[in-house]
Amino acid sequence: MVVTYKVVCGMFFSADDFVPIKRQSLHLDDITEEELRAYYGSDSEKPLLMAIKGKIYDVSTFKMFYGPGGSYAMFAGRDVSRALAQLSFKPEDFNGSLECLNNAELEILQDWEYKFMDKYARVGQLVPKKTSTENKAEEESVWDRTSAEGIKSKYATGE
């Protein structure tokens, strides 16, 4: 699994090898996964967006990968946390669910999140469809436990 991960990571260009497209700064309000689907590349006036652990990133600078016809076009307009963690291209894994992921998969996902934080502008946050306080708190709790800070504190405390 680690070898596959390294191969997949190696398919991306270094940020130094690519001149970003000039685009106006974008910031979305909190949106649902359903609303995120509108940013998958069918409308050339809209940016290509993708979410990891509920955080939405503008991946338009790598349209050759995430735009229509690109190798990772199926990821655009979705929260693909589960797919990235499992290195999966299965449509059923194109979601933000972190349920039943093992520690190795969570670490892989964390590495992907670091890559996205470094390469792409964060432009928004996903909110759950269900608006009850309990469901939102539960989702935020899962994202917090797998955040960069959460992983670091876990190792610092020896949990």
Short mmCIF file of N, CA and C in Angstrom, two decimals:
data_model
loop_
_atom_site.label_atom_id
_atom_site.label_comp_id
_atom_site.label_asym_id
_atom_site.label_seq_id
_atom_site.Cartn_x
_atom_site.Cartn_y
_atom_site.Cartn_z
N MET A 1 0.82 -1.18 0.00
CA MET A 1 0.00 0.00 0.00
C MET A 1 0.87 1.26 0.00
N VAL A 2 1.95 1.24 0.76
CA VAL A 2 2.84 2.40 0.83
C VAL A 2 3.50 2.64 -0.52
N VAL A 3 3.90 1.57 -1.22
CA VAL A 3 4.53 1.71 -2.53
C VAL A 3 3.55 2.36 -3.50
N THR A 4 2.30 1.88 -3.49
CA THR A 4 1.27 2.46 -4.35
C THR A 4 1.10 3.94 -4.04
N TYR A 5 1.09 4.27 -2.78
CA TYR A 5 0.95 5.66 -2.34
C TYR A 5 2.08 6.51 -2.91
N LYS A 6 3.31 6.03 -2.82
CA LYS A 6 4.46 6.79 -3.32
C LYS A 6 4.38 6.98 -4.83
N VAL A 7 3.93 5.94 -5.55
CA VAL A 7 3.79 6.03 -7.00
C VAL A 7 2.74 7.07 -7.36
N VAL A 8 1.59 7.02 -6.68
CA VAL A 8 0.52 7.97 -6.96
C VAL A 8 0.99 9.39 -6.66
N CYS A 9 1.66 9.59 -5.54
CA CYS A 9 2.18 10.92 -5.18
C CYS A 9 3.17 11.43 -6.21
N GLY A 10 3.97 10.53 -6.76
CA GLY A 10 4.98 10.91 -7.74
C GLY A 10 4.40 11.37 -9.06
N MET A 11 3.11 11.12 -9.28
CA MET A 11 2.46 11.52 -10.52
C MET A 11 2.19 13.02 -10.56
N PHE A 12 2.24 13.68 -9.41
CA PHE A 12 1.96 15.10 -9.36
C PHE A 12 3.22 15.90 -9.64
N PHE A 13 3.06 17.00 -10.36
CA PHE A 13 4.18 17.90 -10.59
C PHE A 13 4.53 18.61 -9.31
N SER A 14 5.77 19.00 -9.21
CA SER A 14 6.19 19.85 -8.10
C SER A 14 5.59 21.24 -8.32
N ALA A 15 5.31 21.94 -7.25
CA ALA A 15 4.74 23.29 -7.36
C ALA A 15 5.68 24.21 -8.14
N ASP A 16 6.98 23.96 -8.07
CA ASP A 16 7.97 24.78 -8.78
C ASP A 16 7.93 24.57 -10.30
N ASP A 17 7.38 23.43 -10.74
CA ASP A 17 7.35 23.11 -12.16
C ASP A 17 6.13 23.67 -12.88
N PHE A 18 5.29 24.37 -12.19
CA PHE A 18 4.04 24.79 -12.79
C PHE A 18 3.77 26.26 -12.49
N VAL A 19 3.40 27.01 -13.51
CA VAL A 19 3.05 28.41 -13.33
C VAL A 19 1.54 28.48 -13.10
N PRO A 20 1.10 28.95 -11.94
CA PRO A 20 -0.33 28.98 -11.65
C PRO A 20 -1.12 29.90 -12.57
N ILE A 21 -2.36 29.53 -12.81
CA ILE A 21 -3.27 30.35 -13.59
C ILE A 21 -3.67 31.54 -12.73
N LYS A 22 -3.66 32.73 -13.33
CA LYS A 22 -4.10 33.92 -12.60
C LYS A 22 -5.62 33.85 -12.47
N ARG A 23 -6.10 33.87 -11.25
CA ARG A 23 -7.53 33.78 -10.99
C ARG A 23 -7.85 34.66 -9.80
N GLN A 24 -9.03 35.26 -9.85
CA GLN A 24 -9.45 36.07 -8.71
C GLN A 24 -9.55 35.18 -7.48
N SER A 25 -9.23 35.77 -6.35
CA SER A 25 -9.32 35.04 -5.10
C SER A 25 -10.77 34.63 -4.86
N LEU A 26 -10.95 33.39 -4.49
CA LEU A 26 -12.28 32.85 -4.28
C LEU A 26 -12.44 32.47 -2.82
N HIS A 27 -13.57 32.80 -2.26
CA HIS A 27 -13.90 32.29 -0.93
C HIS A 27 -15.39 32.00 -0.91
N LEU A 28 -15.71 30.78 -0.57
CA LEU A 28 -17.10 30.35 -0.48
C LEU A 28 -17.57 30.40 0.96
N ASP A 29 -18.86 30.58 1.12
CA ASP A 29 -19.43 30.36 2.45
C ASP A 29 -19.40 28.86 2.69
N ASP A 30 -19.80 28.45 3.86
CA ASP A 30 -19.92 27.02 4.12
C ASP A 30 -20.93 26.44 3.14
N ILE A 31 -20.57 25.34 2.49
CA ILE A 31 -21.48 24.71 1.53
C ILE A 31 -21.60 23.22 1.83
N THR A 32 -22.63 22.62 1.28
CA THR A 32 -22.84 21.18 1.46
C THR A 32 -22.12 20.42 0.35
N GLU A 33 -22.00 19.11 0.53
CA GLU A 33 -21.40 18.28 -0.52
C GLU A 33 -22.19 18.40 -1.81
N GLU A 34 -23.50 18.49 -1.70
CA GLU A 34 -24.35 18.63 -2.89
C GLU A 34 -24.00 19.91 -3.65
N GLU A 35 -23.79 21.01 -2.94
CA GLU A 35 -23.42 22.27 -3.58
C GLU A 35 -22.01 22.20 -4.17
N LEU A 36 -21.13 21.47 -3.53
CA LEU A 36 -19.76 21.29 -4.03
C LEU A 36 -19.75 20.62 -5.40
N ARG A 37 -20.72 19.75 -5.66
CA ARG A 37 -20.79 19.02 -6.94
C ARG A 37 -20.85 19.95 -8.14
N ALA A 38 -21.27 21.20 -7.97
CA ALA A 38 -21.35 22.15 -9.08
C ALA A 38 -19.97 22.59 -9.57
N TYR A 39 -18.92 22.24 -8.84
CA TYR A 39 -17.56 22.70 -9.16
C TYR A 39 -16.69 21.56 -9.67
N TYR A 40 -17.22 20.76 -10.59
CA TYR A 40 -16.48 19.60 -11.08
C TYR A 40 -15.89 19.79 -12.46
N GLY A 41 -16.12 20.95 -13.08
CA GLY A 41 -15.45 21.24 -14.33
C GLY A 41 -16.34 21.38 -15.55
N SER A 42 -17.63 21.19 -15.42
CA SER A 42 -18.51 21.31 -16.58
C SER A 42 -18.71 22.77 -17.00
N ASP A 43 -18.56 23.69 -16.06
CA ASP A 43 -18.71 25.12 -16.33
C ASP A 43 -17.32 25.77 -16.25
N SER A 44 -16.81 26.20 -17.39
CA SER A 44 -15.44 26.75 -17.42
C SER A 44 -15.32 28.06 -16.64
N GLU A 45 -16.44 28.69 -16.31
CA GLU A 45 -16.41 29.92 -15.52
C GLU A 45 -16.24 29.64 -14.02
N LYS A 46 -16.49 28.41 -13.61
CA LYS A 46 -16.37 28.06 -12.19
C LYS A 46 -15.03 27.38 -11.95
N PRO A 47 -14.46 27.58 -10.77
CA PRO A 47 -13.20 26.89 -10.45
C PRO A 47 -13.44 25.40 -10.20
N LEU A 48 -12.38 24.64 -10.26
CA LEU A 48 -12.43 23.22 -9.89
C LEU A 48 -12.15 23.14 -8.40
N LEU A 49 -13.08 22.55 -7.67
CA LEU A 49 -12.92 22.45 -6.23
C LEU A 49 -12.95 20.99 -5.80
N MET A 50 -12.29 20.75 -4.69
CA MET A 50 -12.20 19.41 -4.13
C MET A 50 -12.06 19.56 -2.62
N ALA A 51 -12.60 18.61 -1.87
CA ALA A 51 -12.53 18.72 -0.41
C ALA A 51 -11.81 17.52 0.19
N ILE A 52 -11.07 17.81 1.25
CA ILE A 52 -10.42 16.78 2.06
C ILE A 52 -10.76 17.11 3.51
N LYS A 53 -11.34 16.13 4.19
CA LYS A 53 -11.72 16.29 5.59
C LYS A 53 -12.55 17.55 5.82
N GLY A 54 -13.45 17.81 4.87
CA GLY A 54 -14.36 18.93 5.01
C GLY A 54 -13.80 20.28 4.60
N LYS A 55 -12.52 20.34 4.27
CA LYS A 55 -11.90 21.60 3.85
C LYS A 55 -11.89 21.62 2.33
N ILE A 56 -12.36 22.72 1.76
CA ILE A 56 -12.49 22.84 0.30
C ILE A 56 -11.29 23.58 -0.26
N TYR A 57 -10.69 23.00 -1.31
CA TYR A 57 -9.52 23.58 -1.96
C TYR A 57 -9.82 23.86 -3.43
N ASP A 58 -9.23 24.94 -3.95
CA ASP A 58 -9.33 25.28 -5.36
C ASP A 58 -8.17 24.58 -6.08
N VAL A 59 -8.50 23.57 -6.89
CA VAL A 59 -7.47 22.79 -7.59
C VAL A 59 -7.39 23.17 -9.07
N SER A 60 -7.92 24.35 -9.41
CA SER A 60 -7.97 24.80 -10.80
C SER A 60 -6.60 24.90 -11.45
N THR A 61 -5.56 25.15 -10.68
CA THR A 61 -4.22 25.29 -11.25
C THR A 61 -3.73 23.98 -11.86
N PHE A 62 -4.34 22.88 -11.50
CA PHE A 62 -3.98 21.59 -12.08
C PHE A 62 -5.16 21.01 -12.84
N LYS A 63 -5.72 21.87 -13.71
CA LYS A 63 -6.88 21.46 -14.51
C LYS A 63 -6.57 20.22 -15.35
N MET A 64 -5.31 20.06 -15.75
CA MET A 64 -4.96 18.89 -16.56
C MET A 64 -5.17 17.59 -15.79
N PHE A 65 -5.18 17.64 -14.47
CA PHE A 65 -5.45 16.45 -13.66
C PHE A 65 -6.91 16.36 -13.25
N TYR A 66 -7.46 17.49 -12.75
CA TYR A 66 -8.78 17.47 -12.13
C TYR A 66 -9.91 17.92 -13.05
N GLY A 67 -9.58 18.52 -14.18
CA GLY A 67 -10.61 18.97 -15.11
C GLY A 67 -11.14 17.83 -15.96
N PRO A 68 -12.18 18.10 -16.74
CA PRO A 68 -12.76 17.05 -17.59
C PRO A 68 -11.70 16.38 -18.45
N GLY A 69 -11.69 15.06 -18.44
CA GLY A 69 -10.71 14.29 -19.19
C GLY A 69 -9.41 14.04 -18.45
N GLY A 70 -9.22 14.68 -17.31
CA GLY A 70 -8.00 14.50 -16.53
C GLY A 70 -7.99 13.19 -15.76
N SER A 71 -6.80 12.77 -15.38
CA SER A 71 -6.64 11.50 -14.67
C SER A 71 -7.42 11.43 -13.37
N TYR A 72 -7.62 12.57 -12.71
CA TYR A 72 -8.31 12.60 -11.42
C TYR A 72 -9.60 13.43 -11.49
N ALA A 73 -10.17 13.54 -12.68
CA ALA A 73 -11.39 14.33 -12.87
C ALA A 73 -12.52 13.86 -11.98
N MET A 74 -12.54 12.57 -11.68
CA MET A 74 -13.62 12.03 -10.84
C MET A 74 -13.56 12.57 -9.41
N PHE A 75 -12.45 13.17 -9.00
CA PHE A 75 -12.33 13.72 -7.66
C PHE A 75 -12.90 15.14 -7.55
N ALA A 76 -12.95 15.87 -8.66
CA ALA A 76 -13.39 17.26 -8.62
C ALA A 76 -14.86 17.35 -8.22
N GLY A 77 -15.16 18.35 -7.40
CA GLY A 77 -16.53 18.56 -6.95
C GLY A 77 -16.97 17.63 -5.84
N ARG A 78 -16.02 16.99 -5.17
CA ARG A 78 -16.36 16.02 -4.12
C ARG A 78 -15.43 16.15 -2.92
N ASP A 79 -15.88 15.59 -1.80
CA ASP A 79 -14.98 15.37 -0.66
C ASP A 79 -14.46 13.95 -0.87
N VAL A 80 -13.18 13.83 -1.12
CA VAL A 80 -12.61 12.52 -1.46
C VAL A 80 -11.68 12.02 -0.36
N SER A 81 -11.97 12.38 0.86
CA SER A 81 -11.13 11.96 1.99
C SER A 81 -10.94 10.46 2.03
N ARG A 82 -12.03 9.71 1.96
CA ARG A 82 -11.96 8.26 2.05
C ARG A 82 -11.15 7.68 0.88
N ALA A 83 -11.40 8.16 -0.33
CA ALA A 83 -10.69 7.65 -1.50
C ALA A 83 -9.18 7.89 -1.38
N LEU A 84 -8.79 9.08 -0.93
CA LEU A 84 -7.36 9.37 -0.79
C LEU A 84 -6.74 8.51 0.31
N ALA A 85 -7.44 8.35 1.41
CA ALA A 85 -6.91 7.55 2.52
C ALA A 85 -6.70 6.10 2.10
N GLN A 86 -7.60 5.59 1.27
CA GLN A 86 -7.53 4.19 0.85
C GLN A 86 -6.88 4.02 -0.51
N LEU A 87 -6.42 5.14 -1.09
CA LEU A 87 -5.82 5.11 -2.43
C LEU A 87 -6.75 4.40 -3.39
N SER A 88 -8.00 4.81 -3.36
CA SER A 88 -9.06 4.14 -4.10
C SER A 88 -9.62 5.02 -5.21
N PHE A 89 -9.97 4.38 -6.31
CA PHE A 89 -10.66 5.06 -7.41
C PHE A 89 -12.09 4.54 -7.54
N LYS A 90 -12.57 3.86 -6.53
CA LYS A 90 -13.94 3.32 -6.55
C LYS A 90 -14.92 4.45 -6.24
N PRO A 91 -15.95 4.63 -7.07
CA PRO A 91 -16.93 5.70 -6.83
C PRO A 91 -17.55 5.66 -5.44
N GLU A 92 -17.74 4.48 -4.88
CA GLU A 92 -18.34 4.40 -3.54
C GLU A 92 -17.42 4.98 -2.46
N ASP A 93 -16.15 5.18 -2.77
CA ASP A 93 -15.21 5.77 -1.81
C ASP A 93 -15.06 7.28 -1.98
N PHE A 94 -15.76 7.87 -2.94
CA PHE A 94 -15.68 9.31 -3.16
C PHE A 94 -16.60 10.02 -2.18
N ASN A 95 -16.19 10.05 -0.92
CA ASN A 95 -16.97 10.71 0.12
C ASN A 95 -16.04 11.09 1.26
N GLY A 96 -16.58 11.81 2.20
CA GLY A 96 -15.78 12.30 3.31
C GLY A 96 -15.79 11.41 4.54
N SER A 97 -16.39 10.23 4.44
CA SER A 97 -16.50 9.36 5.61
C SER A 97 -15.13 8.82 6.03
N LEU A 98 -14.84 8.98 7.31
CA LEU A 98 -13.58 8.45 7.84
C LEU A 98 -13.83 7.22 8.70
N GLU A 99 -15.06 6.74 8.71
CA GLU A 99 -15.41 5.56 9.49
C GLU A 99 -14.60 4.36 9.05
N CYS A 100 -14.15 3.60 10.02
CA CYS A 100 -13.45 2.33 9.80
C CYS A 100 -12.10 2.47 9.10
N LEU A 101 -11.53 3.66 9.04
CA LEU A 101 -10.18 3.79 8.48
C LEU A 101 -9.19 3.41 9.56
N ASN A 102 -8.16 2.67 9.17
CA ASN A 102 -7.15 2.29 10.15
C ASN A 102 -6.10 3.40 10.30
N ASN A 103 -5.18 3.24 11.23
CA ASN A 103 -4.18 4.28 11.50
C ASN A 103 -3.32 4.59 10.28
N ALA A 104 -2.93 3.56 9.53
CA ALA A 104 -2.11 3.78 8.33
C ALA A 104 -2.87 4.62 7.31
N GLU A 105 -4.15 4.33 7.12
CA GLU A 105 -4.96 5.10 6.17
C GLU A 105 -5.14 6.54 6.64
N LEU A 106 -5.31 6.73 7.94
CA LEU A 106 -5.44 8.09 8.47
C LEU A 106 -4.14 8.88 8.28
N GLU A 107 -3.01 8.22 8.41
CA GLU A 107 -1.73 8.90 8.19
C GLU A 107 -1.55 9.25 6.71
N ILE A 108 -1.97 8.36 5.82
CA ILE A 108 -1.91 8.65 4.38
C ILE A 108 -2.79 9.86 4.08
N LEU A 109 -3.99 9.87 4.64
CA LEU A 109 -4.90 11.00 4.43
C LEU A 109 -4.28 12.29 4.96
N GLN A 110 -3.63 12.21 6.11
CA GLN A 110 -2.99 13.39 6.68
C GLN A 110 -1.91 13.91 5.75
N ASP A 111 -1.15 13.02 5.15
CA ASP A 111 -0.11 13.43 4.21
C ASP A 111 -0.73 14.13 3.00
N TRP A 112 -1.84 13.59 2.50
CA TRP A 112 -2.54 14.25 1.39
C TRP A 112 -3.01 15.64 1.81
N GLU A 113 -3.53 15.74 3.03
CA GLU A 113 -4.00 17.05 3.48
C GLU A 113 -2.84 18.05 3.51
N TYR A 114 -1.67 17.64 3.99
CA TYR A 114 -0.51 18.53 3.99
C TYR A 114 -0.16 18.97 2.57
N LYS A 115 -0.21 18.03 1.61
CA LYS A 115 0.09 18.38 0.22
C LYS A 115 -0.89 19.42 -0.31
N PHE A 116 -2.17 19.22 -0.01
CA PHE A 116 -3.17 20.17 -0.48
C PHE A 116 -3.03 21.52 0.21
N MET A 117 -2.72 21.53 1.48
CA MET A 117 -2.52 22.79 2.20
C MET A 117 -1.35 23.57 1.60
N ASP A 118 -0.34 22.86 1.15
CA ASP A 118 0.85 23.48 0.58
C ASP A 118 0.62 23.98 -0.85
N LYS A 119 -0.14 23.23 -1.65
CA LYS A 119 -0.28 23.53 -3.08
C LYS A 119 -1.48 24.38 -3.45
N TYR A 120 -2.57 24.25 -2.72
CA TYR A 120 -3.82 24.86 -3.16
C TYR A 120 -4.39 25.81 -2.11
N ALA A 121 -5.14 26.79 -2.61
CA ALA A 121 -5.81 27.73 -1.71
C ALA A 121 -7.05 27.07 -1.11
N ARG A 122 -7.16 27.20 0.20
CA ARG A 122 -8.38 26.73 0.87
C ARG A 122 -9.44 27.81 0.69
N VAL A 123 -10.60 27.41 0.17
CA VAL A 123 -11.61 28.40 -0.18
C VAL A 123 -12.93 28.24 0.57
N GLY A 124 -13.04 27.23 1.40
CA GLY A 124 -14.29 27.06 2.11
C GLY A 124 -14.29 25.83 2.99
N GLN A 125 -15.46 25.55 3.53
CA GLN A 125 -15.65 24.44 4.45
C GLN A 125 -16.97 23.75 4.11
N LEU A 126 -16.95 22.43 4.13
CA LEU A 126 -18.19 21.67 3.94
C LEU A 126 -18.98 21.65 5.24
N VAL A 127 -20.27 21.68 5.10
CA VAL A 127 -21.15 21.51 6.25
C VAL A 127 -22.05 20.31 5.95
N PRO A 128 -22.40 19.57 6.97
CA PRO A 128 -23.26 18.40 6.76
C PRO A 128 -24.64 18.82 6.26
N LYS A 129 -25.27 17.92 5.49
CA LYS A 129 -26.63 18.17 5.00
C LYS A 129 -27.59 18.35 6.16
N LYS A 130 -27.49 17.44 7.12
CA LYS A 130 -28.35 17.53 8.29
C LYS A 130 -27.83 18.68 9.14
N THR A 131 -28.71 19.56 9.52
CA THR A 131 -28.26 20.75 10.23
C THR A 131 -28.38 20.65 11.74
N SER A 132 -28.71 19.49 12.26
CA SER A 132 -28.82 19.38 13.71
C SER A 132 -27.46 19.60 14.35
N THR A 133 -27.45 20.23 15.49
CA THR A 133 -26.21 20.52 16.21
C THR A 133 -25.45 19.24 16.52
N GLU A 134 -26.15 18.19 16.86
CA GLU A 134 -25.51 16.92 17.20
C GLU A 134 -24.73 16.35 16.02
N ASN A 135 -25.34 16.32 14.83
CA ASN A 135 -24.66 15.78 13.65
C ASN A 135 -23.45 16.63 13.27
N LYS A 136 -23.58 17.95 13.34
CA LYS A 136 -22.46 18.83 13.00
C LYS A 136 -21.31 18.63 13.99
N ALA A 137 -21.62 18.54 15.27
CA ALA A 137 -20.59 18.33 16.29
C ALA A 137 -19.88 17.01 16.08
N GLU A 138 -20.63 15.97 15.69
CA GLU A 138 -20.03 14.65 15.45
C GLU A 138 -19.07 14.70 14.27
N GLU A 139 -19.47 15.33 13.16
CA GLU A 139 -18.61 15.45 11.99
C GLU A 139 -17.35 16.25 12.34
N GLU A 140 -17.52 17.38 13.02
CA GLU A 140 -16.37 18.21 13.39
C GLU A 140 -15.42 17.44 14.29
N SER A 141 -15.97 16.62 15.16
CA SER A 141 -15.15 15.81 16.06
C SER A 141 -14.27 14.85 15.28
N VAL A 142 -14.84 14.19 14.27
CA VAL A 142 -14.06 13.26 13.45
C VAL A 142 -12.97 14.02 12.71
N TRP A 143 -13.32 15.17 12.11
CA TRP A 143 -12.32 15.95 11.38
C TRP A 143 -11.25 16.46 12.33
N ASP A 144 -11.62 16.89 13.53
CA ASP A 144 -10.64 17.39 14.50
C ASP A 144 -9.68 16.30 14.92
N ARG A 145 -10.17 15.07 15.15
CA ARG A 145 -9.31 13.98 15.59
C ARG A 145 -8.30 13.59 14.52
N THR A 146 -8.59 13.92 13.26
CA THR A 146 -7.67 13.56 12.19
C THR A 146 -6.98 14.77 11.59
N SER A 147 -7.11 15.93 12.24
CA SER A 147 -6.45 17.13 11.74
C SER A 147 -4.95 17.05 12.01
N ALA A 148 -4.23 17.93 11.37
CA ALA A 148 -2.77 17.96 11.56
C ALA A 148 -2.43 18.15 13.03
N GLU A 149 -3.14 19.05 13.69
CA GLU A 149 -2.86 19.32 15.10
C GLU A 149 -3.21 18.10 15.96
N GLY A 150 -4.32 17.45 15.62
CA GLY A 150 -4.74 16.26 16.38
C GLY A 150 -3.74 15.13 16.26
N ILE A 151 -3.22 14.90 15.06
CA ILE A 151 -2.23 13.85 14.85
C ILE A 151 -0.96 14.18 15.63
N LYS A 152 -0.51 15.44 15.55
CA LYS A 152 0.71 15.84 16.27
C LYS A 152 0.55 15.65 17.77
N SER A 153 -0.60 16.09 18.32
CA SER A 153 -0.79 15.97 19.77
C SER A 153 -0.91 14.51 20.18
N LYS A 154 -1.46 13.68 19.32
CA LYS A 154 -1.58 12.25 19.62
C LYS A 154 -0.19 11.64 19.81
N TYR A 155 0.73 12.00 18.90
CA TYR A 155 2.08 11.46 19.02
C TYR A 155 2.84 12.08 20.19
N ALA A 156 2.57 13.35 20.46
CA ALA A 156 3.25 14.03 21.56
C ALA A 156 2.86 13.44 22.92
N THR A 157 1.59 13.03 23.04
CA THR A 157 1.12 12.48 24.31
C THR A 157 1.29 10.97 24.38
N GLY A 158 1.67 10.35 23.26
CA GLY A 158 1.91 8.91 23.25
C GLY A 158 0.64 8.07 23.21
N GLU A 159 -0.47 8.66 22.76
CA GLU A 159 -1.73 7.90 22.67
C GLU A 159 -1.66 6.85 21.60
#
